[in-house]
CSV table of C-alpha atoms in Angstrom, one decimal:
chain,number,residue,atom,x,y,z
A,1,MET,CA,-0.1,-0.1,-0.1
A,2,ALA,CA,1.3,3.3,-0.9
A,3,THR,CA,2.4,5.7,1.9
A,4,PRO,CA,-0.4,8.2,2.7
A,5,ARG,CA,0.3,11.8,2.0
A,6,LEU,CA,0.2,14.2,4.7
A,7,PRO,CA,-1.5,17.7,4.4
A,8,ARG,CA,0.9,20.1,2.6
A,9,HIS,CA,-0.4,22.9,4.8
A,10,ALA,CA,0.1,23.7,8.4
A,11,THR,CA,-3.3,24.8,9.3
A,12,LYS,CA,-5.6,22.0,10.1
A,13,ILE,CA,-9.2,21.5,9.1
A,14,VAL,CA,-12.1,20.5,11.2
A,15,ALA,CA,-14.9,19.2,9.4
A,16,THR,CA,-18.5,18.7,10.8
A,17,LEU,CA,-20.3,15.5,10.0
A,18,GLY,CA,-24.0,15.4,9.1
A,19,PRO,CA,-26.5,13.9,6.5
A,20,ALA,CA,-24.2,15.0,3.6
A,21,THR,CA,-21.2,13.2,4.9
A,22,SER,CA,-22.5,10.1,6.6
A,23,THR,CA,-21.2,7.3,4.4
A,24,LEU,CA,-17.8,5.5,5.0
A,25,GLU,CA,-16.8,6.4,1.3
A,26,MET,CA,-17.4,10.2,2.0
A,27,ILE,CA,-15.6,10.5,5.2
A,28,GLU,CA,-12.5,8.4,3.8
A,29,GLN,CA,-12.4,11.1,0.7
A,30,MET,CA,-12.6,14.0,3.3
A,31,ILE,CA,-9.6,12.4,5.2
A,32,ARG,CA,-7.7,12.0,2.0
A,33,ASN,CA,-8.6,15.6,1.2
A,34,LYS,CA,-6.8,16.9,4.3
A,35,VAL,CA,-9.3,17.0,7.1
A,36,SER,CA,-7.5,16.5,10.3
A,37,VAL,CA,-10.4,16.4,12.9
A,38,MET,CA,-14.0,15.5,12.5
A,39,ARG,CA,-16.7,17.2,14.5
A,40,LEU,CA,-19.6,15.4,15.8
A,41,ASN,CA,-22.5,18.2,16.6
A,42,PHE,CA,-24.4,16.9,19.6
A,43,SER,CA,-27.1,19.4,18.9
A,44,HIS,CA,-28.6,16.9,16.2
A,45,GLY,CA,-29.0,13.3,16.2
A,46,THR,CA,-29.3,10.4,18.7
A,47,ALA,CA,-26.3,9.1,20.8
A,48,GLN,CA,-26.3,5.9,18.4
A,49,ASP,CA,-25.9,8.3,15.4
A,50,HIS,CA,-22.8,9.7,16.9
A,51,ILE,CA,-21.5,6.2,18.1
A,52,ASP,CA,-22.0,5.0,14.4
A,53,ARG,CA,-20.3,8.0,12.8
A,54,ALA,CA,-17.4,7.9,15.4
A,55,ALA,CA,-16.9,4.0,14.4
A,56,MET,CA,-16.9,5.2,10.5
A,57,VAL,CA,-14.4,7.9,11.3
A,58,ARG,CA,-12.0,5.4,12.8
A,59,GLU,CA,-12.6,2.9,9.9
A,60,ALA,CA,-12.2,5.7,7.3
A,61,SER,CA,-9.0,6.8,8.9
A,62,ARG,CA,-7.5,3.1,8.7
A,63,ARG,CA,-8.6,2.9,5.1
A,64,ALA,CA,-6.9,6.1,4.3
A,65,GLY,CA,-3.9,5.3,6.4
A,66,ARG,CA,-3.8,8.2,8.5
A,67,GLU,CA,-5.2,8.9,12.0
A,68,ILE,CA,-7.4,12.0,12.7
A,69,GLY,CA,-8.9,13.5,15.6
A,70,LEU,CA,-12.6,13.3,16.7
A,71,MET,CA,-14.2,16.3,18.5
A,72,ALA,CA,-17.7,15.9,20.3
A,73,ASP,CA,-19.5,19.3,20.4
A,74,LEU,CA,-21.9,19.4,23.2
A,75,GLN,CA,-25.3,21.3,22.7
A,76,GLY,CA,-25.1,23.4,25.8
A,77,PRO,CA,-28.3,25.1,27.0
A,78,LYS,CA,-31.3,25.5,24.9
A,79,ILE,CA,-31.8,29.3,24.9
A,80,ARG,CA,-34.7,29.1,22.4
A,81,VAL,CA,-38.2,30.1,21.8
A,82,GLY,CA,-40.7,27.1,21.7
A,83,LYS,CA,-42.9,26.0,18.6
A,84,PHE,CA,-45.5,27.7,16.6
A,85,ALA,CA,-48.7,26.4,15.5
A,86,GLN,CA,-48.0,27.1,11.8
A,87,GLY,CA,-44.3,26.2,12.2
A,88,LYS,CA,-43.6,30.1,11.9
A,89,VAL,CA,-44.9,33.6,12.1
A,90,GLN,CA,-44.2,36.8,10.7
A,91,LEU,CA,-43.3,39.4,13.0
A,92,GLU,CA,-44.1,43.1,12.1
A,93,PRO,CA,-41.9,46.0,13.3
A,94,GLY,CA,-43.7,48.0,16.3
A,95,ALA,CA,-46.0,44.9,16.9
A,96,LYS,CA,-46.3,43.5,20.6
A,97,PHE,CA,-45.0,40.0,21.0
A,98,VAL,CA,-44.7,37.8,24.3
A,99,LEU,CA,-42.2,35.3,25.4
A,100,ASP,CA,-44.0,33.1,27.8
A,101,GLY,CA,-42.4,30.4,30.0
A,102,ALA,CA,-45.8,29.3,31.4
A,103,ARG,CA,-47.3,28.9,28.0
A,104,THR,CA,-48.1,25.1,26.8
A,105,GLU,CA,-49.9,25.9,23.6
A,106,LEU,CA,-48.2,26.4,20.4
A,107,GLY,CA,-47.3,29.9,19.6
A,108,ASP,CA,-48.9,32.5,17.3
A,109,GLU,CA,-48.1,36.0,16.1
A,110,GLU,CA,-48.9,37.3,19.6
A,111,ALA,CA,-46.9,34.9,21.8
A,112,VAL,CA,-44.7,32.0,21.9
A,113,GLY,CA,-43.6,29.6,24.8
A,114,LEU,CA,-39.9,29.3,25.9
A,115,ASP,CA,-37.6,26.3,26.1
A,116,TYR,CA,-35.4,28.6,28.2
A,117,LYS,CA,-37.7,29.0,31.3
A,118,ASP,CA,-35.4,31.3,33.0
A,119,LEU,CA,-35.5,34.1,30.5
A,120,PRO,CA,-38.1,36.2,32.5
A,121,ARG,CA,-35.5,36.3,35.6
A,122,ASP,CA,-32.9,37.1,33.4
A,123,VAL,CA,-34.3,40.3,31.7
A,124,LYS,CA,-35.6,43.8,32.7
A,125,PRO,CA,-37.3,46.6,30.7
A,126,GLY,CA,-35.1,48.3,28.2
A,127,ASP,CA,-33.1,45.3,27.5
A,128,VAL,CA,-32.8,44.1,23.8
A,129,LEU,CA,-33.3,40.4,22.6
A,130,LEU,CA,-31.7,39.1,19.5
A,131,LEU,CA,-33.7,36.0,18.1
A,132,ASN,CA,-32.6,33.9,15.1
A,133,ASP,CA,-28.7,35.2,15.1
A,134,GLY,CA,-30.0,38.6,15.5
A,135,LEU,CA,-32.3,38.7,12.5
A,136,ILE,CA,-35.1,39.7,14.7
A,137,VAL,CA,-34.8,42.3,17.4
A,138,LEU,CA,-37.2,42.7,20.4
A,139,THR,CA,-37.1,45.5,23.2
A,140,VAL,CA,-38.3,44.3,26.6
A,141,ASP,CA,-41.2,46.5,27.8
A,142,ALA,CA,-42.1,44.7,30.9
A,143,VAL,CA,-41.7,41.2,32.9
A,144,ARG,CA,-45.1,40.0,34.5
A,145,GLY,CA,-44.6,36.7,36.0
A,146,GLU,CA,-43.2,34.2,33.5
A,147,ALA,CA,-44.1,36.4,30.6
A,148,VAL,CA,-41.7,38.7,28.9
A,149,HIS,CA,-43.5,41.4,27.0
A,150,THR,CA,-41.7,43.0,24.2
A,151,THR,CA,-41.9,45.3,21.2
A,152,VAL,CA,-40.8,44.2,17.9
A,153,ARG,CA,-37.9,46.6,16.8
A,154,LEU,CA,-36.7,44.5,13.6
A,155,GLY,CA,-39.3,42.2,12.3
A,156,GLY,CA,-39.0,39.1,10.1
A,157,VAL,CA,-39.9,35.3,10.0
A,158,LEU,CA,-39.6,33.6,13.3
A,159,SER,CA,-39.8,29.8,13.2
A,160,ASN,CA,-39.6,27.0,15.8
A,161,ASN,CA,-36.8,26.7,18.3
A,162,LYS,CA,-34.9,29.7,17.1
A,163,GLY,CA,-32.2,30.7,19.6
A,164,ILE,CA,-32.4,33.8,22.0
A,165,ASN,CA,-29.5,36.1,22.8
A,166,LYS,CA,-29.4,39.1,25.1
A,167,GLN,CA,-27.5,42.1,23.5
A,168,GLY,CA,-24.5,42.3,25.8
A,169,GLY,CA,-24.8,39.1,27.6
A,170,GLY,CA,-26.2,38.3,31.1
A,171,LEU,CA,-28.3,35.1,30.4
A,172,THR,CA,-27.7,32.7,33.3
A,173,ALA,CA,-28.1,29.4,31.6
A,174,PRO,CA,-25.4,26.9,32.8
A,175,ALA,CA,-22.8,25.7,30.5
A,176,LEU,CA,-23.5,22.2,31.0
A,177,THR,CA,-27.0,20.5,31.1
A,178,ALA,CA,-28.2,17.1,31.9
A,179,LYS,CA,-28.3,16.3,28.3
A,180,ASP,CA,-24.6,17.3,28.0
A,181,MET,CA,-23.9,15.1,31.0
A,182,GLU,CA,-25.3,12.1,29.1
A,183,ASP,CA,-23.6,13.2,26.0
A,184,ILE,CA,-20.1,13.3,27.5
A,185,LYS,CA,-20.6,9.6,28.7
A,186,THR,CA,-21.5,8.9,25.1
A,187,ALA,CA,-18.6,10.7,23.8
A,188,MET,CA,-16.2,8.9,26.1
A,189,SER,CA,-17.5,5.6,25.1
A,190,PHE,CA,-15.8,6.0,21.7
A,191,GLN,CA,-12.9,8.1,23.2
A,192,ALA,CA,-13.4,11.3,21.6
A,193,ASP,CA,-10.0,13.2,21.6
A,194,TYR,CA,-11.7,16.7,22.2
A,195,VAL,CA,-14.8,17.7,23.9
A,196,ALA,CA,-15.9,21.2,22.9
A,197,VAL,CA,-18.1,22.8,25.5
A,198,SER,CA,-20.7,25.3,24.5
A,199,PHE,CA,-21.4,28.7,26.2
A,200,PRO,CA,-18.9,28.6,29.2
A,201,LYS,CA,-18.8,31.8,31.1
A,202,ASN,CA,-15.8,31.1,33.3
A,203,ARG,CA,-13.0,28.9,34.6
A,204,THR,CA,-15.6,26.8,36.7
A,205,ASP,CA,-17.7,25.8,33.9
A,206,MET,CA,-14.6,24.1,32.0
A,207,GLU,CA,-13.3,22.5,35.4
A,208,MET,CA,-16.7,20.9,35.8
A,209,ALA,CA,-16.6,19.8,32.2
A,210,ARG,CA,-13.1,18.3,32.8
A,211,GLN,CA,-14.3,16.5,35.8
A,212,LEU,CA,-17.0,14.9,34.2
A,213,CYS,CA,-15.1,13.9,31.1
A,214,ASN,CA,-12.4,12.4,33.1
A,215,VAL,CA,-14.8,10.4,35.3
A,216,ALA,CA,-16.7,9.1,32.3
A,217,ALA,CA,-13.5,8.2,30.6
A,218,ALA,CA,-11.5,6.6,33.4
A,219,GLU,CA,-12.6,3.1,32.5
A,220,PHE,CA,-11.1,3.4,29.1
A,221,GLY,CA,-7.8,5.1,30.6
A,222,HIS,CA,-8.5,8.1,28.3
A,223,LYS,CA,-8.5,11.8,28.9
A,224,PRO,CA,-9.8,14.1,26.2
A,225,GLY,CA,-8.7,17.5,25.4
A,226,LEU,CA,-11.2,20.3,26.3
A,227,ILE,CA,-12.1,23.1,23.9
A,228,ALA,CA,-14.0,26.2,25.4
A,229,LYS,CA,-16.6,27.7,22.7
A,230,ILE,CA,-16.2,31.7,23.2
A,231,GLU,CA,-19.7,32.5,22.3
A,232,ARG,CA,-21.0,34.6,25.4
A,233,ALA,CA,-20.2,38.3,26.1
A,234,GLU,CA,-19.4,37.3,29.6
A,235,ALA,CA,-16.6,35.0,28.4
A,236,ILE,CA,-14.5,37.8,26.9
A,237,PRO,CA,-13.3,39.5,30.3
A,238,LYS,CA,-12.6,35.9,31.6
A,239,LEU,CA,-10.7,34.9,28.6
A,240,GLU,CA,-7.5,34.2,30.2
A,241,GLU,CA,-9.0,32.1,33.1
A,242,ILE,CA,-11.3,30.0,30.5
A,243,LEU,CA,-7.9,29.3,28.5
A,244,SER,CA,-6.0,28.3,31.7
A,245,ALA,CA,-8.7,25.7,32.5
A,246,SER,CA,-9.0,24.3,29.0
A,247,ASP,CA,-6.7,22.8,26.2
A,248,GLY,CA,-8.0,25.1,23.6
A,249,ILE,CA,-10.7,27.5,22.4
A,250,MET,CA,-13.0,27.8,19.6
A,251,VAL,CA,-13.7,31.4,18.2
A,252,ALA,CA,-17.5,30.6,17.7
A,253,ARG,CA,-18.4,33.8,15.9
A,254,GLY,CA,-21.9,33.1,15.4
A,255,ASP,CA,-23.6,33.5,18.9
A,256,LEU,CA,-20.6,35.8,19.9
A,257,ALA,CA,-21.4,38.2,17.1
A,258,VAL,CA,-25.1,38.4,18.1
A,259,GLU,CA,-24.2,39.3,21.8
A,260,VAL,CA,-21.3,41.8,21.3
A,261,GLY,CA,-22.0,42.9,17.7
A,262,ASN,CA,-20.7,42.1,14.4
A,263,ALA,CA,-18.2,44.9,14.2
A,264,ALA,CA,-16.5,43.7,17.3
A,265,VAL,CA,-15.9,40.1,16.3
A,266,PRO,CA,-12.9,40.5,13.8
A,267,ALA,CA,-10.7,42.2,16.5
A,268,LEU,CA,-11.6,39.8,19.2
A,269,GLN,CA,-11.0,37.0,16.9
A,270,LYS,CA,-7.3,38.2,16.7
A,271,LYS,CA,-7.1,38.8,20.5
A,272,MET,CA,-8.4,35.5,21.2
A,273,ILE,CA,-6.0,33.6,18.7
A,274,LEU,CA,-2.9,35.6,19.9
A,275,MET,CA,-3.8,34.8,23.5
A,276,ALA,CA,-4.3,31.2,23.0
A,277,ARG,CA,-0.8,30.9,21.1
A,278,ASN,CA,1.0,32.8,23.9
A,279,MET,CA,-0.6,30.6,26.7
A,280,ASP,CA,0.2,27.5,24.6
A,281,LYS,CA,-3.4,26.4,23.8
A,282,VAL,CA,-4.9,25.6,20.5
A,283,VAL,CA,-7.5,27.7,18.6
A,284,ILE,CA,-10.1,26.8,16.1
A,285,THR,CA,-11.8,29.5,14.3
A,286,ALA,CA,-15.4,28.7,13.3
A,287,THR,CA,-18.8,29.8,11.9
A,288,GLN,CA,-19.7,30.7,8.3
A,289,MET,CA,-16.2,30.4,7.0
A,290,MET,CA,-17.4,28.9,3.6
A,291,GLU,CA,-21.2,29.5,4.1
A,292,SER,CA,-22.1,30.0,0.5
A,293,MET,CA,-20.8,26.5,-0.2
A,294,ILE,CA,-23.8,25.0,1.3
A,295,ASN,CA,-25.5,25.7,-2.1
A,296,ASN,CA,-22.4,26.8,-4.4
A,297,PRO,CA,-19.6,24.8,-5.8
A,298,VAL,CA,-17.2,27.8,-5.1
A,299,PRO,CA,-16.7,30.2,-2.1
A,300,THR,CA,-17.2,33.9,-2.4
A,301,ARG,CA,-14.1,36.2,-2.5
A,302,ALA,CA,-15.1,37.5,1.1
A,303,GLU,CA,-15.0,33.8,2.5
A,304,VAL,CA,-11.7,33.2,0.9
A,305,SER,CA,-10.2,36.3,2.5
A,306,ASP,CA,-11.9,35.2,5.9
A,307,VAL,CA,-10.1,31.8,5.9
A,308,ALA,CA,-7.0,33.3,4.8
A,309,ASN,CA,-6.9,35.8,7.4
A,310,ALA,CA,-7.6,33.4,10.2
A,311,VAL,CA,-4.5,31.4,8.8
A,312,LEU,CA,-2.5,34.7,8.8
A,313,ASP,CA,-3.6,35.2,12.4
A,314,GLY,CA,-2.2,32.0,13.3
A,315,THR,CA,-5.2,29.8,13.8
A,316,ASP,CA,-4.5,26.3,14.5
A,317,ALA,CA,-7.6,25.2,12.6
A,318,VAL,CA,-10.5,26.6,10.5
A,319,MET,CA,-13.8,24.7,10.9
A,320,THR,CA,-16.7,24.0,8.6
A,321,SER,CA,-20.3,23.4,10.0
A,322,ALA,CA,-23.4,23.1,7.8
A,323,GLU,CA,-20.9,23.3,4.7
A,324,THR,CA,-20.0,19.8,5.3
A,325,ALA,CA,-22.9,18.6,7.6
A,326,SER,CA,-25.7,19.3,5.2
A,327,GLY,CA,-24.5,21.2,2.2
A,328,LYS,CA,-24.3,20.2,-1.4
A,329,TYR,CA,-20.6,20.3,-1.9
A,330,PRO,CA,-18.9,18.9,1.3
A,331,LEU,CA,-15.9,17.6,-0.5
A,332,GLU,CA,-15.3,20.5,-2.6
A,333,THR,CA,-15.4,22.8,0.6
A,334,VAL,CA,-12.6,21.0,2.2
A,335,GLN,CA,-10.7,21.0,-1.0
A,336,GLU,CA,-11.1,24.8,-1.4
A,337,MET,CA,-10.3,25.4,2.3
A,338,SER,CA,-7.2,23.3,1.8
A,339,ARG,CA,-6.0,25.5,-1.1
A,340,ILE,CA,-6.6,28.5,0.7
A,341,CYS,CA,-4.7,27.5,3.8
A,342,GLU,CA,-1.7,26.4,1.7
A,343,ALA,CA,-1.7,29.8,-0.2
A,344,ALA,CA,-2.1,31.8,2.9
A,345,GLU,CA,0.9,30.3,4.6
A,346,GLN,CA,3.0,30.8,1.8
A,347,ALA,CA,2.4,34.3,2.2
A,348,GLU,CA,3.3,34.3,5.8
A,349,ASP,CA,6.0,36.8,7.1
A,350,LEU,CA,8.2,34.9,9.4
A,351,LYS,CA,10.5,36.5,11.9
A,352,ARG,CA,12.1,33.5,13.5
A,353,ASP,CA,14.8,35.4,15.6
A,354,THR,CA,12.8,38.2,16.9
A,355,ASP,CA,10.1,35.6,17.7
A,356,PHE,CA,12.3,34.5,20.6
A,357,SER,CA,13.5,37.7,21.7
A,358,GLY,CA,12.6,38.6,25.4
A,359,GLN,CA,11.6,35.2,25.9
A,360,ALA,CA,12.3,33.2,29.1
A,361,TYR,CA,11.9,29.4,29.2
A,362,THR,CA,12.4,27.7,32.6
A,363,ARG,CA,11.5,24.1,31.6
A,364,ILE,CA,14.2,22.1,30.0
A,365,ASP,CA,11.9,20.2,27.6
A,366,GLN,CA,10.2,23.6,26.4
A,367,SER,CA,13.7,25.1,25.8
A,368,ILE,CA,14.8,22.0,23.8
A,369,ALA,CA,11.5,22.6,21.7
A,370,MET,CA,12.3,26.3,21.1
A,371,GLY,CA,16.1,25.4,20.4
A,372,ALA,CA,14.9,23.0,17.6
A,373,LEU,CA,13.0,25.6,15.9
A,374,PHE,CA,15.7,28.2,16.0
A,375,THR,CA,18.4,26.0,14.8
A,376,ALA,CA,16.4,24.1,12.1
A,377,HIS,CA,15.5,27.7,10.8
A,378,HIS,CA,19.2,28.7,10.7
A,379,LEU,CA,20.5,25.4,9.3
A,380,GLY,CA,17.7,25.3,6.6
A,381,ALA,CA,16.5,21.9,8.1
A,382,LYS,CA,14.1,20.0,5.9
A,383,ALA,CA,12.3,18.7,8.8
A,384,ILE,CA,11.8,18.7,12.8
A,385,VAL,CA,11.1,15.4,14.4
A,386,ALA,CA,9.8,15.2,18.0
A,387,LEU,CA,9.8,11.8,19.6
A,388,THR,CA,6.9,12.6,22.2
A,389,GLU,CA,4.8,10.7,24.4
A,390,SER,CA,2.5,13.4,25.9
A,391,GLY,CA,2.7,15.5,22.7
A,392,SER,CA,3.7,18.6,24.7
A,393,THR,CA,7.1,19.3,22.9
A,394,ALA,CA,5.0,19.1,19.6
A,395,LEU,CA,2.4,21.7,21.1
A,396,TRP,CA,5.2,24.2,22.1
A,397,MET,CA,6.9,23.8,18.6
A,398,SER,CA,3.6,24.5,16.9
A,399,ARG,CA,2.9,27.8,18.9
A,400,HIS,CA,5.7,29.4,16.6
A,401,ALA,CA,5.0,30.1,12.9
A,402,ALA,CA,7.6,28.0,10.9
A,403,HIS,CA,7.9,26.8,7.4
A,404,ILE,CA,9.8,23.8,8.6
A,405,PRO,CA,7.2,20.8,9.1
A,406,VAL,CA,7.2,19.2,12.6
A,407,TYR,CA,6.9,15.5,12.5
A,408,ALA,CA,5.5,14.4,15.8
A,409,MET,CA,6.3,10.7,16.5
A,410,THR,CA,4.6,8.8,19.4
A,411,SER,CA,4.0,5.3,20.4
A,412,ARG,CA,0.8,6.3,21.7
A,413,LEU,CA,-2.3,6.3,19.6
A,414,ALA,CA,-4.2,8.8,21.9
A,415,THR,CA,-1.5,11.2,21.5
A,416,GLN,CA,-1.3,10.9,18.0
A,417,ARG,CA,-4.9,11.7,17.5
A,418,ARG,CA,-4.8,14.5,19.8
A,419,MET,CA,-1.9,16.2,18.1
A,420,ALA,CA,-4.0,16.2,14.8
A,421,LEU,CA,-5.3,19.4,15.7
A,422,TYR,CA,-1.8,21.2,16.4
A,423,ARG,CA,-0.8,23.7,13.5
A,424,ASN,CA,2.2,22.7,11.4
A,425,VAL,CA,2.5,19.3,13.4
A,426,ARG,CA,2.1,16.1,11.3
A,427,PRO,CA,1.6,13.2,14.0
A,428,LEU,CA,2.7,9.7,13.2
A,429,LEU,CA,2.8,6.5,15.1
A,430,MET,CA,5.8,4.6,15.7
A,431,GLU,CA,6.7,1.5,17.6
A,432,SER,CA,7.4,1.8,21.4
A,433,GLU,CA,11.2,1.9,21.6
A,434,ASN,CA,13.0,2.3,24.8
A,435,ASP,CA,16.7,2.3,23.2
A,436,ARG,CA,17.5,5.7,22.0
A,437,ASP,CA,19.5,4.7,19.0
A,438,ALA,CA,16.9,2.5,17.7
A,439,ALA,CA,14.4,5.1,18.0
A,440,LEU,CA,16.3,7.7,16.3
A,441,ALA,CA,17.0,5.1,13.4
A,442,GLN,CA,13.3,4.4,13.3
A,443,ALA,CA,12.4,8.0,13.1
A,444,GLU,CA,14.9,8.6,10.2
A,445,ALA,CA,13.4,5.5,8.5
A,446,HIS,CA,10.0,7.1,8.7
A,447,LEU,CA,11.2,10.3,7.0
A,448,LYS,CA,12.9,8.5,4.3
A,449,ARG,CA,9.9,6.2,3.6
A,450,ARG,CA,7.9,9.3,3.1
A,451,GLY,CA,10.3,11.2,0.9
A,452,ILE,CA,10.5,13.9,3.5
A,453,VAL,CA,14.4,13.7,3.4
A,454,GLN,CA,17.1,12.3,1.2
A,455,LYS,CA,20.8,11.8,1.2
A,456,GLY,CA,22.6,15.1,2.5
A,457,ASP,CA,19.6,16.6,4.0
A,458,ILE,CA,19.6,18.1,7.5
A,459,TYR,CA,17.0,17.6,10.0
A,460,ALA,CA,16.6,18.3,13.9
A,461,ILE,CA,15.4,15.5,16.2
A,462,THR,CA,14.3,16.0,19.9
A,463,CYS,CA,13.7,13.0,22.4
A,464,GLY,CA,14.1,12.4,26.1
A,465,GLU,CA,16.5,10.1,28.2
A,466,PRO,CA,15.2,7.9,29.5
A,467,MET,CA,13.0,7.0,26.6
A,468,GLY,CA,9.3,6.9,27.0
A,469,ALA,CA,9.0,9.3,30.2
A,470,PRO,CA,6.1,12.0,29.6
A,471,GLY,CA,7.7,15.6,29.7
A,472,GLY,CA,11.3,14.1,29.7
A,473,THR,CA,12.4,15.8,26.4
A,474,ASN,CA,16.1,16.7,27.1
A,475,MET,CA,18.1,16.2,24.0
A,476,LEU,CA,18.4,18.0,20.6
A,477,LYS,CA,20.4,16.3,18.0
A,478,ILE,CA,21.2,17.7,14.4
A,479,CYS,CA,21.3,14.9,11.9
A,480,THR,CA,22.5,14.6,8.2
A,481,VAL,CA,20.9,11.9,6.1
A,482,GLY,CA,23.6,9.5,4.8
């Protein structure tokens, strides 16, 4: 069997699975077209649906000859209106409309029930509510018991179960619901590599999620990475503490834009990407990246620029949602995204020397990782190899822009899959080896077999002695291929 090609571009692609991508053949094609992580959206489908799709991803990875990561994205609180008798209503500007937590009958043009029963306690007169991603705007006039009386400021069609946001934030819904807790158990049953937590407000939300994940995964000897989805206004001032309690963040631009305003999101995106990289965390940029490709075979120029700018900002990954879950052109979407990532990276302005100026590293393993990047850059090395058990060395290397690919070799399958999300890291599985020289020879053989290096090429390799101890990287070696 031919050796599978690894992605040429450093930025990873996260693709959401759904009805359009529910066959083994389609998932395999997406992996062959450089998708590195598959997202299972727990807002839709049953537990068995996700179990079946996870099994297909693992099988498709085996067929494609490349392991990828699985991310379980929790639904979070249902901050939504209820259902309408006719499925939808037309709200006219200036009309009165009631959001009633006590209503049991189906809604009409005058009122609708609430899935989110705490809304009357979260709002007061003068507050602005944004429904259906901000397409409908209501001003709160009064709160009477369980009913929120409003005036329609910006009208339109409101259909069943559309989302509710409060301008400026302030809804008290907990990040983790009873459904999320059950979904965590489901995700851990197939050892999802990452769990994305919706609507966290602070460190505590993420710490609770981690505890639940670790308990559910204990019987499998597994610990998933945790991704905090930044989509609440309250999360912005708490960003640093949320990051410190997470393994990464998702710039979830949909709900976030509704709460803070569209104009604020681009600058927040840059801030979040920079903060995540500075704190050695991963970051995914998401929402409407290739939205037009739900129905069209090519993206708009604005979408191309959006993806490219996220790449130039330093995001680890760009993500598709409905484009691959339910769109007409799922495979074309990831192919276009791959081309954009590759072109944007070629235009990156690297400042390797200034990147390290003023930096202080107190850990030996982190200093070795930075030394490998610096030395490989100045020697014109073809590759950097990190022999790693935990993946930490590869993560640190991935925090700095580099046009030298990092091949992270590990004997742990879970580490390989988790590293699939790290920018500029190509994770590979190698045999467990306690003899340093044998491990180094095996690593070089990997590079030769894949055509990464040939006779006379220079590459850098990091490892730890004794071999196999997580966090023990303490050696940097510069090698010339004989």
